[in-house]
Amino acid sequence: MLLRLTALFALLFTVPVAAQPTERPRLTVEQIMQDPETWIGAWPSDVFWTDAGDYVYFSWNPRGQFPSDSLYKVAPGEIDPVEVSAAERRSLPPRFTGWHTDRLAYNGDFSMRVFTRDGDLYLYVVGGDPAVLPMTETRERETDPRFSLDGRRVVFTREGNVYSLDFTTGTLRQHTDLREGSEPKDHTPSDQDAFLERQQRDLFDVLREAAREDSLREVAEEVETAARALPPTYYVGDKDVRQLSLSPDERFVTFVLVEDVEAATTSMTDYVTQSGYAEELIARPKVGAPSDRYELVVQDLERDTSYVVDLTTLPGAFAPIDVAAERGETADSSRVLIPFGPRWSPDGRYAVLDIRTTDNKDRWIARLDAEAGMVTSLDHQRDEAWIAGPGISWWVGSSDGGWLPDSRTYWFQSEASGYSHLYTVEVATGEKRQLTEGDFEVDDVQLSRDGQWWYFGSSEGSPYERHYYRMPVEGGERDRLTRLPGRNDVALGPSEDWLGILHSQSNRPPEVVVEPPYVGDLPAGRQPPIRQVTSSTTDVWNAYPWRAAEIITIPASDGAEVPARIYRPENPNGAAVFFVHGAGYLQNVHRWWSSYFREYQFHNLLADRGYLVLDIDYRGSAGYGRDWRTAIYRHMGGRDLQDYVDASRWVGSEFGIEPERVAIYGGSYGGFLTLMALFTEPQHFGGGAALRSVTDWAHYNHTYTSNILNTPVEDSLAFARSSPINFAAGLEDPLLMTHGLVDTNVQPQDIFRLSQRLIELGKTDWELALAPVEGHGYTEPSSWTDKMRRILDLIEHSVGPKRSGDESER
C-alpha cells in the first residue's frame, strides 16, 4: 500500500521530464485520434455524494471494459473503488447538492428529504437507518417536491398544477387549477330569444320549476366548492406555464406565462441515414428572431384574486441599448423583461426574483411583495455589453443565488467590481455587502449545514488553477482547502470533513481524489496525504512524455499581457502554429486537462516535428474578468484577432519566425477567427485551417450572437465588420475548411455560402472537406483522423518544411 501511495504521489506532483529527441516515441495522427477510451484511457467524471456521506460516487469505465460509463463508489479514507451493482443503483439515495441549495426539500432538522426519480415522489430518511421510500407510482410525472412549513406534507407539481400529500392522513389536495384555453362564457340570448324564453316560463309550470331547480343546484355547487376549499380556476389560453410555485405559507401561487412568438426555423438535410433516404432536419431560428413574451402572475388564494406583476417599475427597465442611444432614442419599450423565481425564504416571509432583459444588458435582484403585486429592486446590474460571468447565466437564465438560514439575507453573484464575486443583501432593508473582492472569480457557491461558512471554487492566487475555499459567512479571511496543483472540481461531503475531487493537470486527465480539507499552511517539507482512487491512463499512452506546456504572456499592442501556453520544440524548424479555442468565452490557458485534449496531443506532435505552438486566451476568453470578456462587444474579429496579430509579431521578434511561417487554426469561434485572420490580416500569417466556422454572424443563433453584436436590424455595422464572408476577397494564403454535414449549431449553409463567395471571387488556394455523419463536435475517430491529417498536411505545405520554395524541397 505504501509503495502504491508513493507512486501516486509521484504521479500527481512530478512533471514529466522531456526525453531527448532520440528517445521520444514518434506520434502519428492515426494514433492520437483513436477512441480516447482505448488510447488515453477512460477517465472518471461526475463525482458526487449522497446525504448519508458514507461513499463518494463517480462515473467511470476503467480500461473501456463497459459499453458506457458505470457507477463506482469508494468510502472516505479508502483508495480502492468498487462498482455499484444494478440493484444498488436502483435504490440509491439522491445526490447531495448542499444543505441549503434547496432548503425546503428537507424537513426542519435535515433528517428527511423529498426528491423525484423517473417522475415519482420518494422520501429519503437521512438519519438513523437510511432508507429510500417511494411515495407515488403514477403515470403522471411529479416534480419540484418540498416539505410544507409544518413538515407534515409534501408539496409538488403534477401535470401543470400544485398538489400536496399529507403524511399522516394520505390526503391529496389540489392547490391550483390552471387550465389551457379560455374561460367558458355564459350564452347571452338575443332579444328575440330572451322574449321567447320568458314566455315559455310564464306559460308552463314544468319549465318554471326546472329553471328554479337549476338555480338551486348552481348555488349548492358553489357552496360545496367553497366548503371543500378547491382552488380557483385560471385559464391560461394558449400560453405556456413555467416556474409554477406555491408560497411556503400556501397563500400565494406564482407562475410565469410565456407567449410563444413564432420565428422562422432553419432546415438541413441528413444524407447518411439508417433508412437510406435523405432526411430533413428542422433546426434553430437565426439571430434577430422575435422574443417570446413573459408575464409574472400572482394568485392570492386567500382573496381569490389574480393579477399580473408590473416589472417595468424597476429602475432602468426602459434604458436604451447603446446603439439605440446613438440614434437619439431615449427609451426602448420593445425590451422584454424575463422573471425567474421567485425564490421564497425558508420561513416563507420573503420572495426574491432574478429578472433579466432579453437583450441581456440588465439584471435585477428584486423583492416581490406578493400581496401588493409589486417589485422592489435590491440590486441592479447593467452592462452595455452583456451580463455574464461565473455563477451568472450568460443565456438570460436564472443565475446562482439563495437564502441564508436567517431567512432575511439573500446571496448572489455580480460582476459589478469587474470580476464575479459573492454578495449578500438584507431583503427587508436593502442593505448590500460584497463578501469577496480582488482580481479573481468565485463559483460553485454553497453554505455549510450550520450556515456559518461559505464554500466555493475560486481562481484566487492564479487564473491558471482552480482551488476550493472556505470563508466565514460574514466574509473575511479565506482558507484554501485543496493543495493539488491544476484544477480541483470539488464535491463537498455532507459532513464537510471530506472532499470528493475530480483533479487534473495539463498533461494528466482527471482522476478521483478523496481527501479531507486542509486549512492553513503545511509544515515545511510536508505534503498532504494523497488519496487518489482511480488510475485511468493506459500504459501505451503513458509511454510518451506529454508536455506540461509553459504559461507565458504576450505583450499586446494596447499594453495588455495576453496569456498563452507555449509548446517549445527541441529542434525548431523555423515555423509556428497558433491554435484558436472555440466558444469565445472559454479558457484554454491553464494547468489542467483541456477539453481540447485531441488538439493538445496534436500540439505535442507538432512540437516533436519542430513547430513552435501557441494556445492563446485572446480577448473574449473566460477566466479574466468582465473587461476581458466584453472586449469583443460589437466587433468580433477586432481586439481578439489583434491579439493573434500581436502574437505573430512577438514570435518574429523572440524566435525569428517570419509571418509567412505562421499557421493558424481552430474550430467554431476558432474557425471564425482563423478566417478573419487570413481575410483581413494576411500579411501576418502563412496559412490556416478553419473548422466548423461561423462565416456570417447574421446566420448564427440568437442567444449567443445577440449578446455580443445585438441584432442585424438594430446594429448592422457590428454584423458587417464581424462577418468573414464580407472580407473573403482578402484571402492570399492556403486555406482548409472542414464542416460536419449534420451540424445543427453552425449549419453547413454557412460554409456553403462562403464557398460560393470564394468561387465568385476567383480564389483557388482553398479546400473544403465535409464530414457527412458529423455534427458540430466530431465524434468518430475516422472523422477526427481525416480532419487532423488534412490540417497537418496544410501546415507542412504552407508554413512547414514542405512549403513551396523551401530549401528542403529544392
PDB file of C-alpha atoms in Angstrom, residues 81-313:
ATOM      1  CA  PRO A  81     -13.257   1.846  -5.612  1.00  0.00           C
ATOM      2  CA  VAL A  82     -15.911  -0.789  -6.286  1.00  0.00           C
ATOM      3  CA  GLU A  83     -18.584  -0.916  -8.941  1.00  0.00           C
ATOM      4  CA  VAL A  84     -22.118  -0.222  -7.724  1.00  0.00           C
ATOM      5  CA  SER A  85     -24.471  -3.085  -8.514  1.00  0.00           C
ATOM      6  CA  ALA A  86     -27.581  -2.607 -10.618  1.00  0.00           C
ATOM      7  CA  ALA A  87     -29.814  -3.302  -7.611  1.00  0.00           C
ATOM      8  CA  GLU A  88     -27.988  -0.702  -5.513  1.00  0.00           C
ATOM      9  CA  ARG A  89     -28.173   1.863  -8.302  1.00  0.00           C
ATOM     10  CA  ARG A  90     -31.963   1.467  -8.434  1.00  0.00           C
ATOM     11  CA  SER A  91     -32.291   2.162  -4.708  1.00  0.00           C
ATOM     12  CA  LEU A  92     -29.590   4.822  -4.495  1.00  0.00           C
ATOM     13  CA  PRO A  93     -30.432   7.938  -2.446  1.00  0.00           C
ATOM     14  CA  PRO A  94     -30.456  11.305  -4.244  1.00  0.00           C
ATOM     15  CA  ARG A  95     -27.170  13.081  -4.815  1.00  0.00           C
ATOM     16  CA  PHE A  96     -26.184  15.644  -2.200  1.00  0.00           C
ATOM     17  CA  THR A  97     -26.145  19.187  -3.621  1.00  0.00           C
ATOM     18  CA  GLY A  98     -25.788  21.227  -0.421  1.00  0.00           C
ATOM     19  CA  TRP A  99     -27.888  21.550   2.712  1.00  0.00           C
ATOM     20  CA  HIS A 100     -29.192  24.988   1.745  1.00  0.00           C
ATOM     21  CA  THR A 101     -29.211  24.732  -2.057  1.00  0.00           C
ATOM     22  CA  ASP A 102     -32.842  23.605  -1.888  1.00  0.00           C
ATOM     23  CA  ARG A 103     -33.592  24.033   1.812  1.00  0.00           C
ATOM     24  CA  LEU A 104     -37.316  23.278   1.595  1.00  0.00           C
ATOM     25  CA  ALA A 105     -36.577  19.838   0.151  1.00  0.00           C
ATOM     26  CA  TYR A 106     -35.501  18.935   3.710  1.00  0.00           C
ATOM     27  CA  ASN A 107     -37.598  18.910   6.857  1.00  0.00           C
ATOM     28  CA  GLY A 108     -36.687  21.140   9.792  1.00  0.00           C
ATOM     29  CA  ASP A 109     -33.830  19.064  11.223  1.00  0.00           C
ATOM     30  CA  PHE A 110     -32.490  17.710   7.918  1.00  0.00           C
ATOM     31  CA  SER A 111     -33.488  14.165   8.907  1.00  0.00           C
ATOM     32  CA  MET A 112     -35.697  13.667   5.828  1.00  0.00           C
ATOM     33  CA  ARG A 113     -35.564  14.780   2.226  1.00  0.00           C
ATOM     34  CA  VAL A 114     -38.079  14.541  -0.613  1.00  0.00           C
ATOM     35  CA  PHE A 115     -36.994  14.055  -4.220  1.00  0.00           C
ATOM     36  CA  THR A 116     -38.223  12.714  -7.543  1.00  0.00           C
ATOM     37  CA  ARG A 117     -36.882   9.913  -9.668  1.00  0.00           C
ATOM     38  CA  ASP A 118     -38.342   8.841 -13.010  1.00  0.00           C
ATOM     39  CA  GLY A 119     -41.335  11.091 -12.409  1.00  0.00           C
ATOM     40  CA  ASP A 120     -42.317   9.658  -8.984  1.00  0.00           C
ATOM     41  CA  LEU A 121     -42.006  11.033  -5.451  1.00  0.00           C
ATOM     42  CA  TYR A 122     -39.643   9.500  -2.909  1.00  0.00           C
ATOM     43  CA  LEU A 123     -38.874  10.157   0.730  1.00  0.00           C
ATOM     44  CA  TYR A 124     -35.289   9.725   1.861  1.00  0.00           C
ATOM     45  CA  VAL A 125     -34.791   9.135   5.587  1.00  0.00           C
ATOM     46  CA  VAL A 126     -31.320  10.529   6.239  1.00  0.00           C
ATOM     47  CA  GLY A 127     -30.825   9.961   9.950  1.00  0.00           C
ATOM     48  CA  GLY A 128     -30.770   6.684  11.830  1.00  0.00           C
ATOM     49  CA  ASP A 129     -31.216   3.796   9.425  1.00  0.00           C
ATOM     50  CA  PRO A 130     -31.198   5.496   5.987  1.00  0.00           C
ATOM     51  CA  ALA A 131     -33.984   4.403   3.673  1.00  0.00           C
ATOM     52  CA  VAL A 132     -35.486   5.426   0.337  1.00  0.00           C
ATOM     53  CA  LEU A 133     -39.285   5.149   0.447  1.00  0.00           C
ATOM     54  CA  PRO A 134     -41.497   5.503  -2.640  1.00  0.00           C
ATOM     55  CA  MET A 135     -44.473   7.837  -2.194  1.00  0.00           C
ATOM     56  CA  THR A 136     -46.135   7.686  -5.623  1.00  0.00           C
ATOM     57  CA  GLU A 137     -46.262   5.266  -8.525  1.00  0.00           C
ATOM     58  CA  THR A 138     -48.193   7.080 -11.256  1.00  0.00           C
ATOM     59  CA  ARG A 139     -48.179   7.582 -14.992  1.00  0.00           C
ATOM     60  CA  GLU A 140     -48.200  11.338 -14.376  1.00  0.00           C
ATOM     61  CA  ARG A 141     -44.870  12.994 -13.639  1.00  0.00           C
ATOM     62  CA  GLU A 142     -44.345  14.605 -10.247  1.00  0.00           C
ATOM     63  CA  THR A 143     -41.696  17.344  -9.993  1.00  0.00           C
ATOM     64  CA  ASP A 144     -40.373  20.095  -7.679  1.00  0.00           C
ATOM     65  CA  PRO A 145     -41.145  18.453  -4.306  1.00  0.00           C
ATOM     66  CA  ARG A 146     -40.691  20.199  -0.974  1.00  0.00           C
ATOM     67  CA  PHE A 147     -41.914  19.979   2.589  1.00  0.00           C
ATOM     68  CA  SER A 148     -44.719  22.138   3.937  1.00  0.00           C
ATOM     69  CA  LEU A 149     -43.712  24.512   6.725  1.00  0.00           C
ATOM     70  CA  ASP A 150     -45.171  22.211   9.360  1.00  0.00           C
ATOM     71  CA  GLY A 151     -43.293  19.241   7.886  1.00  0.00           C
ATOM     72  CA  ARG A 152     -46.456  17.119   7.674  1.00  0.00           C
ATOM     73  CA  ARG A 153     -46.994  17.279   3.918  1.00  0.00           C
ATOM     74  CA  VAL A 154     -45.072  17.167   0.661  1.00  0.00           C
ATOM     75  CA  VAL A 155     -45.917  19.880  -1.874  1.00  0.00           C
ATOM     76  CA  PHE A 156     -45.220  19.033  -5.516  1.00  0.00           C
ATOM     77  CA  THR A 157     -46.205  19.728  -9.120  1.00  0.00           C
ATOM     78  CA  ARG A 158     -48.128  17.259 -11.271  1.00  0.00           C
ATOM     79  CA  GLU A 159     -49.392  17.825 -14.789  1.00  0.00           C
ATOM     80  CA  GLY A 160     -49.048  21.601 -14.516  1.00  0.00           C
ATOM     81  CA  ASN A 161     -50.726  22.048 -11.113  1.00  0.00           C
ATOM     82  CA  VAL A 162     -49.605  22.123  -7.477  1.00  0.00           C
ATOM     83  CA  TYR A 163     -50.669  19.396  -5.053  1.00  0.00           C
ATOM     84  CA  SER A 164     -49.808  18.349  -1.515  1.00  0.00           C
ATOM     85  CA  LEU A 165     -49.794  14.916   0.064  1.00  0.00           C
ATOM     86  CA  ASP A 166     -50.368  14.528   3.822  1.00  0.00           C
ATOM     87  CA  PHE A 167     -48.056  12.003   5.515  1.00  0.00           C
ATOM     88  CA  THR A 168     -50.444  11.141   8.311  1.00  0.00           C
ATOM     89  CA  THR A 169     -53.814  11.024   6.552  1.00  0.00           C
ATOM     90  CA  GLY A 170     -52.786  10.272   2.980  1.00  0.00           C
ATOM     91  CA  THR A 171     -54.974  13.162   1.810  1.00  0.00           C
ATOM     92  CA  LEU A 172     -54.097  14.517  -1.634  1.00  0.00           C
ATOM     93  CA  ARG A 173     -55.029  18.176  -2.030  1.00  0.00           C
ATOM     94  CA  GLN A 174     -55.001  20.278  -5.194  1.00  0.00           C
ATOM     95  CA  HIS A 175     -53.770  23.856  -4.641  1.00  0.00           C
ATOM     96  CA  THR A 176     -54.039  25.244  -8.172  1.00  0.00           C
ATOM     97  CA  ASP A 177     -56.367  24.746 -11.102  1.00  0.00           C
ATOM     98  CA  LEU A 178     -54.571  26.074 -14.164  1.00  0.00           C
ATOM     99  CA  ARG A 179     -56.211  25.088 -17.430  1.00  0.00           C
ATOM    100  CA  GLU A 180     -55.486  25.576 -21.091  1.00  0.00           C
ATOM    101  CA  GLY A 181     -57.863  27.554 -23.251  1.00  0.00           C
ATOM    102  CA  SER A 182     -60.283  30.364 -22.405  1.00  0.00           C
ATOM    103  CA  GLU A 183     -62.896  30.580 -19.691  1.00  0.00           C
ATOM    104  CA  PRO A 184     -66.329  29.377 -20.921  1.00  0.00           C
ATOM    105  CA  LYS A 185     -68.764  32.236 -21.218  1.00  0.00           C
ATOM    106  CA  ASP A 186     -72.480  32.054 -20.450  1.00  0.00           C
ATOM    107  CA  HIS A 187     -74.672  32.141 -23.523  1.00  0.00           C
ATOM    108  CA  THR A 188     -76.318  35.541 -23.938  1.00  0.00           C
ATOM    109  CA  PRO A 189     -79.539  35.143 -25.943  1.00  0.00           C
ATOM    110  CA  SER A 190     -80.678  37.722 -28.453  1.00  0.00           C
ATOM    111  CA  ASP A 191     -83.592  39.954 -27.529  1.00  0.00           C
ATOM    112  CA  GLN A 192     -85.896  37.764 -29.615  1.00  0.00           C
ATOM    113  CA  ASP A 193     -84.685  34.539 -27.923  1.00  0.00           C
ATOM    114  CA  ALA A 194     -84.919  36.137 -24.455  1.00  0.00           C
ATOM    115  CA  PHE A 195     -88.549  37.084 -25.119  1.00  0.00           C
ATOM    116  CA  LEU A 196     -89.398  33.514 -26.151  1.00  0.00           C
ATOM    117  CA  GLU A 197     -87.673  32.030 -23.060  1.00  0.00           C
ATOM    118  CA  ARG A 198     -89.613  34.346 -20.729  1.00  0.00           C
ATOM    119  CA  GLN A 199     -92.833  33.499 -22.497  1.00  0.00           C
ATOM    120  CA  GLN A 200     -92.200  29.753 -22.067  1.00  0.00           C
ATOM    121  CA  ARG A 201     -91.600  30.093 -18.327  1.00  0.00           C
ATOM    122  CA  ASP A 202     -94.662  32.294 -17.924  1.00  0.00           C
ATOM    123  CA  LEU A 203     -96.871  29.800 -19.744  1.00  0.00           C
ATOM    124  CA  PHE A 204     -95.669  26.414 -18.415  1.00  0.00           C
ATOM    125  CA  ASP A 205     -95.254  25.380 -14.775  1.00  0.00           C
ATOM    126  CA  VAL A 206     -92.970  22.443 -15.591  1.00  0.00           C
ATOM    127  CA  LEU A 207     -90.403  24.720 -17.281  1.00  0.00           C
ATOM    128  CA  ARG A 208     -90.645  27.281 -14.499  1.00  0.00           C
ATOM    129  CA  GLU A 209     -89.923  24.575 -11.884  1.00  0.00           C
ATOM    130  CA  ALA A 210     -86.997  23.205 -13.892  1.00  0.00           C
ATOM    131  CA  ALA A 211     -85.410  26.679 -14.055  1.00  0.00           C
ATOM    132  CA  ARG A 212     -85.775  27.045 -10.276  1.00  0.00           C
ATOM    133  CA  GLU A 213     -84.159  23.670  -9.635  1.00  0.00           C
ATOM    134  CA  ASP A 214     -81.237  24.568 -11.929  1.00  0.00           C
ATOM    135  CA  SER A 215     -80.665  27.762  -9.971  1.00  0.00           C
ATOM    136  CA  LEU A 216     -80.723  25.932  -6.641  1.00  0.00           C
ATOM    137  CA  ARG A 217     -78.291  23.321  -7.979  1.00  0.00           C
ATOM    138  CA  GLU A 218     -75.802  26.007  -9.055  1.00  0.00           C
ATOM    139  CA  VAL A 219     -75.946  27.609  -5.623  1.00  0.00           C
ATOM    140  CA  ALA A 220     -75.408  24.244  -3.936  1.00  0.00           C
ATOM    141  CA  GLU A 221     -72.393  23.519  -6.121  1.00  0.00           C
ATOM    142  CA  GLU A 222     -70.860  26.876  -5.234  1.00  0.00           C
ATOM    143  CA  VAL A 223     -71.378  26.203  -1.520  1.00  0.00           C
ATOM    144  CA  GLU A 224     -69.854  22.714  -1.827  1.00  0.00           C
ATOM    145  CA  THR A 225     -66.852  24.074  -3.741  1.00  0.00           C
ATOM    146  CA  ALA A 226     -66.277  26.716  -1.064  1.00  0.00           C
ATOM    147  CA  ALA A 227     -66.578  24.107   1.699  1.00  0.00           C
ATOM    148  CA  ARG A 228     -64.017  21.835   0.025  1.00  0.00           C
ATOM    149  CA  ALA A 229     -61.623  24.772  -0.435  1.00  0.00           C
ATOM    150  CA  LEU A 230     -60.996  23.867  -4.056  1.00  0.00           C
ATOM    151  CA  PRO A 231     -58.643  26.277  -5.827  1.00  0.00           C
ATOM    152  CA  PRO A 232     -59.956  28.905  -8.208  1.00  0.00           C
ATOM    153  CA  THR A 233     -59.768  28.030 -11.882  1.00  0.00           C
ATOM    154  CA  TYR A 234     -57.375  30.088 -14.001  1.00  0.00           C
ATOM    155  CA  TYR A 235     -57.418  29.789 -17.775  1.00  0.00           C
ATOM    156  CA  VAL A 236     -54.016  30.408 -19.400  1.00  0.00           C
ATOM    157  CA  GLY A 237     -55.220  30.492 -23.007  1.00  0.00           C
ATOM    158  CA  ASP A 238     -52.571  29.246 -25.424  1.00  0.00           C
ATOM    159  CA  LYS A 239     -49.656  30.401 -23.239  1.00  0.00           C
ATOM    160  CA  ASP A 240     -47.138  28.097 -21.571  1.00  0.00           C
ATOM    161  CA  VAL A 241     -46.965  27.912 -17.776  1.00  0.00           C
ATOM    162  CA  ARG A 242     -43.466  27.950 -16.285  1.00  0.00           C
ATOM    163  CA  GLN A 243     -41.926  28.309 -12.824  1.00  0.00           C
ATOM    164  CA  LEU A 244     -45.127  27.363 -11.018  1.00  0.00           C
ATOM    165  CA  SER A 245     -44.663  27.859  -7.284  1.00  0.00           C
ATOM    166  CA  LEU A 246     -46.737  27.821  -4.103  1.00  0.00           C
ATOM    167  CA  SER A 247     -45.529  30.092  -1.317  1.00  0.00           C
ATOM    168  CA  PRO A 248     -44.437  28.259   1.866  1.00  0.00           C
ATOM    169  CA  ASP A 249     -47.421  29.710   3.762  1.00  0.00           C
ATOM    170  CA  GLU A 250     -49.603  28.374   0.906  1.00  0.00           C
ATOM    171  CA  ARG A 251     -51.382  31.669   0.367  1.00  0.00           C
ATOM    172  CA  PHE A 252     -49.818  32.729  -2.928  1.00  0.00           C
ATOM    173  CA  VAL A 253     -49.327  30.935  -6.214  1.00  0.00           C
ATOM    174  CA  THR A 254     -46.873  32.421  -8.701  1.00  0.00           C
ATOM    175  CA  PHE A 255     -46.197  31.397 -12.267  1.00  0.00           C
ATOM    176  CA  VAL A 256     -44.829  32.832 -15.486  1.00  0.00           C
ATOM    177  CA  LEU A 257     -46.993  32.831 -18.615  1.00  0.00           C
ATOM    178  CA  VAL A 258     -44.979  32.637 -21.831  1.00  0.00           C
ATOM    179  CA  GLU A 259     -46.477  33.696 -25.130  1.00  0.00           C
ATOM    180  CA  ASP A 260     -44.656  31.797 -27.826  1.00  0.00           C
ATOM    181  CA  VAL A 261     -43.819  34.177 -30.677  1.00  0.00           C
ATOM    182  CA  GLU A 262     -43.325  32.168 -33.843  1.00  0.00           C
ATOM    183  CA  ALA A 263     -39.964  32.552 -35.552  1.00  0.00           C
ATOM    184  CA  ALA A 264     -38.815  31.133 -38.855  1.00  0.00           C
ATOM    185  CA  THR A 265     -36.773  27.984 -38.285  1.00  0.00           C
ATOM    186  CA  THR A 266     -33.940  26.654 -40.411  1.00  0.00           C
ATOM    187  CA  SER A 267     -33.725  23.260 -42.091  1.00  0.00           C
ATOM    188  CA  MET A 268     -30.921  20.914 -43.056  1.00  0.00           C
ATOM    189  CA  THR A 269     -30.528  17.520 -44.670  1.00  0.00           C
ATOM    190  CA  ASP A 270     -29.004  14.376 -43.168  1.00  0.00           C
ATOM    191  CA  TYR A 271     -27.665  12.337 -46.095  1.00  0.00           C
ATOM    192  CA  VAL A 272     -26.166   9.245 -44.428  1.00  0.00           C
ATOM    193  CA  THR A 273     -29.094   7.631 -42.581  1.00  0.00           C
ATOM    194  CA  GLN A 274     -30.233   4.210 -41.428  1.00  0.00           C
ATOM    195  CA  SER A 275     -33.180   4.304 -43.827  1.00  0.00           C
ATOM    196  CA  GLY A 276     -31.126   5.079 -46.918  1.00  0.00           C
ATOM    197  CA  TYR A 277     -33.285   8.138 -47.550  1.00  0.00           C
ATOM    198  CA  ALA A 278     -32.082  11.708 -47.082  1.00  0.00           C
ATOM    199  CA  GLU A 279     -33.928  13.134 -44.068  1.00  0.00           C
ATOM    200  CA  GLU A 280     -34.819  16.739 -43.345  1.00  0.00           C
ATOM    201  CA  LEU A 281     -33.729  18.234 -40.012  1.00  0.00           C
ATOM    202  CA  ILE A 282     -35.549  21.225 -38.534  1.00  0.00           C
ATOM    203  CA  ALA A 283     -33.158  23.434 -36.586  1.00  0.00           C
ATOM    204  CA  ARG A 284     -32.943  26.763 -34.763  1.00  0.00           C
ATOM    205  CA  PRO A 285     -34.024  30.245 -35.865  1.00  0.00           C
ATOM    206  CA  LYS A 286     -31.396  32.828 -36.812  1.00  0.00           C
ATOM    207  CA  VAL A 287     -30.281  35.860 -34.849  1.00  0.00           C
ATOM    208  CA  GLY A 288     -32.878  38.611 -34.737  1.00  0.00           C
ATOM    209  CA  ALA A 289     -35.807  36.238 -34.207  1.00  0.00           C
ATOM    210  CA  PRO A 290     -38.610  37.880 -32.202  1.00  0.00           C
ATOM    211  CA  SER A 291     -38.641  37.278 -28.469  1.00  0.00           C
ATOM    212  CA  ASP A 292     -41.315  35.399 -26.575  1.00  0.00           C
ATOM    213  CA  ARG A 293     -43.415  37.473 -24.156  1.00  0.00           C
ATOM    214  CA  TYR A 294     -43.446  36.886 -20.385  1.00  0.00           C
ATOM    215  CA  GLU A 295     -45.893  37.734 -17.596  1.00  0.00           C
ATOM    216  CA  LEU A 296     -45.471  37.058 -13.885  1.00  0.00           C
ATOM    217  CA  VAL A 297     -48.872  36.170 -12.400  1.00  0.00           C
ATOM    218  CA  VAL A 298     -49.717  36.039  -8.686  1.00  0.00           C
ATOM    219  CA  GLN A 299     -52.781  34.222  -7.395  1.00  0.00           C
ATOM    220  CA  ASP A 300     -53.855  35.268  -3.902  1.00  0.00           C
ATOM    221  CA  LEU A 301     -55.789  32.204  -2.732  1.00  0.00           C
ATOM    222  CA  GLU A 302     -56.953  33.960   0.413  1.00  0.00           C
ATOM    223  CA  ARG A 303     -58.574  36.800  -1.517  1.00  0.00           C
ATOM    224  CA  ASP A 304     -59.496  34.618  -4.521  1.00  0.00           C
ATOM    225  CA  THR A 305     -57.893  37.043  -6.956  1.00  0.00           C
ATOM    226  CA  SER A 306     -55.154  37.000  -9.587  1.00  0.00           C
ATOM    227  CA  TYR A 307     -53.010  39.782 -11.028  1.00  0.00           C
ATOM    228  CA  VAL A 308     -50.044  40.374 -13.321  1.00  0.00           C
ATOM    229  CA  VAL A 309     -46.986  41.949 -11.672  1.00  0.00           C
ATOM    230  CA  ASP A 310     -45.743  45.100 -13.408  1.00  0.00           C
ATOM    231  CA  LEU A 311     -41.976  44.595 -13.766  1.00  0.00           C
ATOM    232  CA  THR A 312     -41.438  47.815 -15.708  1.00  0.00           C
ATOM    233  CA  THR A 313     -41.470  49.794 -12.446  1.00  0.00           C
TER     234      THR A 313
END
